[in-house]
Short mmCIF file of C-alpha atoms in Angstrom, two decimals:
data_model
loop_
_atom_site.label_atom_id
_atom_site.label_comp_id
_atom_site.label_asym_id
_atom_site.label_seq_id
_atom_site.Cartn_x
_atom_site.Cartn_y
_atom_site.Cartn_z
CA MET V 307 85.52 102.68 101.64
CA GLY V 308 84.76 103.37 97.98
CA HIS V 309 83.92 107.07 98.47
CA GLU V 310 85.70 109.85 96.63
CA HIS V 311 85.53 113.57 97.38
CA GLU V 312 87.09 116.58 95.70
CA ILE V 313 87.33 119.99 97.33
CA ALA V 314 88.75 122.93 95.40
CA VAL V 315 91.16 125.03 97.47
CA ASP V 316 92.08 128.09 95.43
CA ALA V 317 94.67 130.71 96.29
CA GLY V 318 93.46 133.22 98.87
CA ILE V 319 90.51 131.07 100.01
CA ASN V 320 89.67 130.21 103.63
CA VAL V 321 87.95 126.82 103.98
CA ALA V 322 86.50 125.45 107.21
CA GLY V 323 85.31 121.86 107.25
CA SER V 324 84.69 118.63 109.15
CA TYR V 325 85.93 115.32 107.84
CA TYR V 326 86.00 111.68 108.84
CA PRO V 327 89.59 110.48 109.34
CA CYS V 328 90.67 109.30 105.93
CA ALA V 329 93.41 109.56 103.36
CA SER V 330 93.25 112.67 101.19
CA SER V 331 94.93 113.91 98.06
CA MET V 332 95.31 117.23 96.27
CA ARG V 333 95.73 117.98 92.58
CA LEU V 334 98.16 120.87 92.03
CA LYS V 335 99.43 122.69 88.95
CA GLY V 336 103.04 122.04 88.00
CA GLY V 337 105.71 124.68 87.76
CA GLN V 338 104.31 126.70 90.67
CA THR V 339 104.95 127.06 94.40
CA HIS V 340 102.03 126.02 96.59
CA LYS V 341 101.65 126.75 100.31
CA LEU V 342 98.73 125.48 102.38
CA LEU V 343 98.18 126.09 106.07
CA LYS V 344 95.92 123.55 107.79
CA LEU V 345 94.71 123.87 111.37
CA GLN V 346 93.20 120.55 112.52
CA LEU V 347 91.11 120.15 115.69
CA GLN V 348 90.20 116.78 117.14
CA LYS V 349 86.52 116.46 117.99
CA GLU V 350 87.07 115.82 121.70
CA HIS V 351 88.98 119.11 122.13
CA VAL V 352 86.40 121.36 120.43
CA PRO V 353 83.99 121.90 123.40
CA ALA V 354 86.73 123.27 125.65
CA LEU V 355 88.04 125.57 122.93
CA ILE V 356 84.67 127.13 122.08
CA LEU V 357 83.10 127.06 125.55
CA GLY V 358 80.96 130.15 126.02
CA CYS V 359 80.41 130.95 122.36
CA GLU V 360 78.23 128.00 121.31
CA THR V 361 75.12 130.16 121.00
CA THR V 362 76.84 132.78 118.85
CA LEU V 363 78.36 130.36 116.33
CA GLY V 364 77.34 131.07 112.76
CA GLN V 365 75.14 128.61 110.89
CA ALA V 366 78.12 127.71 108.69
CA LEU V 367 80.20 126.64 111.69
CA ARG V 368 77.56 124.76 113.70
CA PRO V 369 77.57 121.50 111.70
CA ILE V 370 81.36 121.71 111.38
CA LEU V 371 82.24 122.16 115.05
CA LEU V 372 79.29 120.61 116.86
CA THR V 373 77.73 117.78 114.90
CA CYS V 374 79.63 116.45 111.87
CA ASP V 375 76.44 114.76 110.61
CA LEU V 376 77.82 114.44 107.08
CA PRO V 377 81.07 112.83 105.94
CA ARG V 378 82.18 116.24 104.66
CA VAL V 379 80.72 119.61 105.60
CA SER V 380 82.48 122.79 104.58
CA ALA V 381 82.17 126.55 104.38
CA ARG V 382 84.44 128.94 102.51
CA LYS V 383 85.17 132.61 102.03
CA GLU V 384 88.00 134.81 100.89
CA LEU V 385 91.05 134.94 103.14
CA SER V 386 90.82 138.11 105.24
CA PRO V 387 93.83 140.44 105.71
CA SER V 388 94.13 139.39 109.38
CA LEU V 389 94.26 135.69 108.45
CA GLN V 390 96.68 136.41 105.61
CA CYS V 391 98.98 138.01 108.19
CA LEU V 392 98.70 135.01 110.53
CA VAL V 393 99.38 132.56 107.69
CA HIS V 394 102.48 134.52 106.72
CA GLN V 395 103.72 134.50 110.33
CA VAL V 396 103.24 130.74 110.67
CA ILE V 397 104.91 129.89 107.37
CA HIS V 398 107.87 132.15 108.17
CA CYS V 399 108.21 131.26 111.87
CA PRO V 400 111.69 132.41 112.99
CA PHE V 401 111.94 130.13 116.04
CA GLU V 402 113.17 126.59 116.66
CA GLY V 403 112.62 123.96 119.36
CA VAL V 404 110.36 124.75 122.32
CA ALA V 405 110.02 128.38 121.25
CA ARG V 406 108.69 127.26 117.87
CA ARG V 407 106.12 124.96 119.50
CA LEU V 408 104.84 127.71 121.80
CA PHE V 409 104.73 130.17 118.89
CA MET V 410 102.73 127.72 116.76
CA GLU V 411 100.26 126.94 119.57
CA GLY V 412 99.64 130.64 120.10
CA LYS V 413 99.10 131.26 116.38
CA ALA V 414 96.76 128.27 116.18
CA LEU V 415 94.54 129.84 118.86
CA GLU V 416 94.66 133.19 117.05
CA ILE V 417 93.60 131.52 113.81
CA LEU V 418 90.75 129.73 115.58
CA ALA V 419 89.60 133.05 117.09
CA CYS V 420 89.58 134.66 113.63
CA GLU V 421 87.65 131.71 112.19
CA LEU V 422 85.00 131.92 114.91
CA ASP V 423 84.63 135.64 114.26
CA GLU V 424 84.66 135.57 110.47
CA PHE V 425 82.22 132.66 110.09
CA SER V 426 79.83 134.01 112.76
CA ASP V 427 76.36 135.30 111.96
CA PRO V 428 75.48 138.96 112.41
CA PRO V 429 74.11 139.73 115.91
CA ALA V 430 70.50 139.79 114.71
CA ALA V 431 70.74 136.18 113.48
CA ARG V 432 72.34 134.74 116.61
CA ALA V 433 70.60 132.46 119.07
CA PRO V 434 69.76 134.00 122.45
CA LEU V 435 72.46 133.78 125.12
CA ARG V 436 71.97 131.00 127.64
CA ALA V 437 73.04 130.78 131.24
CA ALA V 438 76.37 128.99 131.68
CA ARG V 439 74.70 126.42 133.97
CA GLU V 440 72.11 125.55 131.31
CA VAL V 441 74.85 125.07 128.72
CA GLU V 442 76.64 122.71 131.12
CA LEU V 443 73.45 120.67 131.57
CA LEU V 444 73.06 120.39 127.80
CA TYR V 445 76.62 119.07 127.56
CA ASP V 446 75.69 116.59 130.32
CA ALA V 447 72.76 115.43 128.20
CA ARG V 448 75.04 114.92 125.22
CA ARG V 449 77.47 112.90 127.36
CA ILE V 450 74.63 110.62 128.48
CA LEU V 451 73.60 110.04 124.86
CA GLU V 452 77.19 109.23 123.88
CA GLN V 453 77.35 106.63 126.65
CA GLU V 454 73.88 105.09 126.16
CA PHE V 455 73.03 105.66 122.47
CA THR V 456 72.30 101.98 121.78
CA ASP V 457 69.47 102.14 124.32
CA PRO V 458 68.96 105.86 124.98
CA PRO V 459 66.61 107.37 127.54
CA GLY V 460 63.49 109.11 126.26
CA LEU V 461 63.42 112.89 126.05
CA VAL V 462 61.47 113.28 129.29
CA GLU V 463 63.75 110.88 131.15
CA LEU V 464 66.88 112.53 129.72
CA ALA V 465 65.61 115.97 130.71
CA ARG V 466 64.87 114.74 134.25
CA ARG V 467 68.33 113.22 134.62
CA VAL V 468 70.14 116.45 133.72
CA GLY V 469 67.74 118.80 135.53
CA LEU V 470 65.96 120.50 132.60
CA ASN V 471 62.41 120.30 131.31
CA ASP V 472 61.97 118.54 127.98
CA PHE V 473 61.13 121.77 126.11
CA LYS V 474 64.38 123.46 127.19
CA LEU V 475 66.29 120.27 126.43
CA LYS V 476 64.94 120.01 122.87
CA ARG V 477 65.31 123.70 122.04
CA GLY V 478 68.66 124.14 123.78
CA PHE V 479 70.18 120.97 122.31
CA ARG V 480 69.37 122.12 118.79
CA GLU V 481 70.68 125.64 119.39
CA ILE V 482 73.94 124.53 121.02
CA PHE V 483 74.77 121.47 118.90
CA GLY V 484 72.93 122.29 115.69
CA THR V 485 70.95 119.04 115.61
CA THR V 486 68.05 117.30 117.35
CA VAL V 487 68.48 114.76 120.13
CA PHE V 488 67.10 112.02 117.86
CA ALA V 489 69.43 112.95 114.97
CA TYR V 490 72.43 112.95 117.30
CA VAL V 491 71.60 109.46 118.57
CA ARG V 492 71.21 108.24 114.99
CA LYS V 493 74.60 109.74 114.07
CA LEU V 494 76.27 107.98 117.00
CA ARG V 495 74.71 104.67 115.96
CA MET V 496 75.75 105.10 112.34
CA ASP V 497 79.32 106.02 113.32
CA MET V 498 79.51 102.88 115.46
CA ALA V 499 78.07 100.74 112.67
CA ARG V 500 80.58 102.13 110.18
CA THR V 501 83.48 101.35 112.52
CA LEU V 502 82.24 97.80 113.18
CA LEU V 503 81.78 97.14 109.46
CA GLU V 504 85.28 98.39 108.74
CA ASN V 505 86.73 96.06 111.40
CA GLY V 506 84.95 93.13 109.77
CA ASP V 507 84.73 90.97 112.92
CA LEU V 508 80.90 90.87 113.08
CA THR V 509 78.20 89.92 110.61
CA ILE V 510 75.99 92.76 109.42
CA THR V 511 73.15 91.38 111.56
CA GLU V 512 75.39 91.56 114.63
CA VAL V 513 76.45 95.10 113.67
CA ALA V 514 72.80 96.18 113.47
CA LEU V 515 72.07 94.77 116.92
CA ALA V 516 75.21 96.31 118.40
CA ALA V 517 74.17 99.71 117.04
CA GLY V 518 70.74 99.45 118.69
CA TYR V 519 68.54 98.27 115.79
CA SER V 520 66.24 95.29 116.15
CA HIS V 521 64.92 95.43 112.55
CA PHE V 522 67.42 95.01 109.73
CA GLY V 523 65.38 97.05 107.26
CA TYR V 524 65.43 100.12 109.52
CA PHE V 525 69.17 99.72 110.06
CA SER V 526 69.89 99.28 106.36
CA ALA V 527 67.79 102.34 105.41
CA ALA V 528 69.38 104.49 108.12
CA PHE V 529 72.90 103.41 107.11
CA LYS V 530 72.28 104.20 103.45
CA LYS V 531 70.90 107.61 104.35
CA ALA V 532 73.93 108.37 106.52
CA HIS V 533 76.70 106.92 104.34
CA GLY V 534 75.23 106.73 100.84
CA VAL V 535 75.47 102.94 100.43
CA LEU V 536 73.88 99.85 101.92
CA PRO V 537 75.87 98.23 104.75
CA SER V 538 76.66 95.11 102.70
CA HIS V 539 77.97 97.23 99.83
CA TYR V 540 80.01 99.33 102.26
CA ARG V 541 81.64 96.20 103.68
CA ARG V 542 82.42 94.79 100.24
CA ALA V 543 83.96 98.10 99.18
CA GLY V 544 86.16 98.06 102.29
CA THR V 545 87.26 94.42 101.99
CA ASN V 546 87.51 94.14 98.18
CA GLY V 547 84.86 91.44 98.25
CA SER V 548 86.66 89.24 100.76
CA ASN V 549 83.82 89.23 103.31
CA HIS V 550 80.38 88.14 102.10
CA SER V 551 79.03 86.82 105.38
CA MET V 552 75.83 88.87 105.06
CA SER V 553 75.74 90.20 101.51
CA ARG V 554 72.00 89.68 101.01
CA GLU V 555 69.86 92.57 102.35
CA SER V 556 66.83 91.56 104.38
CA ALA V 557 63.47 93.07 103.55
CA PRO V 558 62.54 96.28 105.39
CA GLY V 559 60.92 95.54 108.72
CA THR V 560 62.45 92.09 109.06
CA PRO V 561 63.10 91.56 112.78
CA LEU V 562 66.55 90.55 113.92
CA PRO V 563 67.19 87.90 116.56
CA GLY V 564 67.83 89.06 120.07
CA GLY V 565 64.59 90.86 120.91
CA GLU V 566 63.44 94.46 120.67
CA ILE V 567 65.88 97.26 121.43
CA SER V 568 64.07 100.44 122.41
CA THR V 569 64.43 103.63 120.39
CA ASN V 570 62.89 106.22 122.66
CA MET V 571 63.99 109.43 120.98
#
């Protein structure tokens, strides 16, 4: 969509990051042998894999595993001896067939365990432990937001629906997911808007309404803040100028047809 990113991956470096699905490329020196081990987790599988350690995640890992607010968020450090050993074992796996698959799955979990440990904060910097039930209720709140983000409940209503008070909801949501309730709703809206613009079936006005915005100016400003470009420019970059159905930006605050859509966060 017209964006370019470069991330240096030097020998002996451990990089953890979150990325939107996209094509990627690497620039390598000739005349050398290069080996890269990449462990990729899909967003929907992360909660089950890290259940119970959300409150002890380091600040470097929180935006990577829990929020993905930015197109690319990364943390890096030198490859530890334990990870070097795991990388060597994976690259030189002696098995084939089903045995190889089981071996690789086991090593992937070992690598994830090392990552969680090595990128964690020291005990003094960690958030206080929360009861397992409270963590479950916070995940329930996030599920509600993911289902109703175009017209989300207010904080008080959301807290009532999951069985928490609004103070615990606000504080716990930020500690577990590394973002505020409002920022998470905005991210969901912007992700939806990006997908709709890429599909190209709706005008930009229709995309704004579908994402829960009743004023084009607010939508345009929020989209630029999230993705770095105005929605019309993003669409043109993705379609090579073939779709100009709404290329002119409306003035901030200009209401869109279809009535007011509540933003209660």
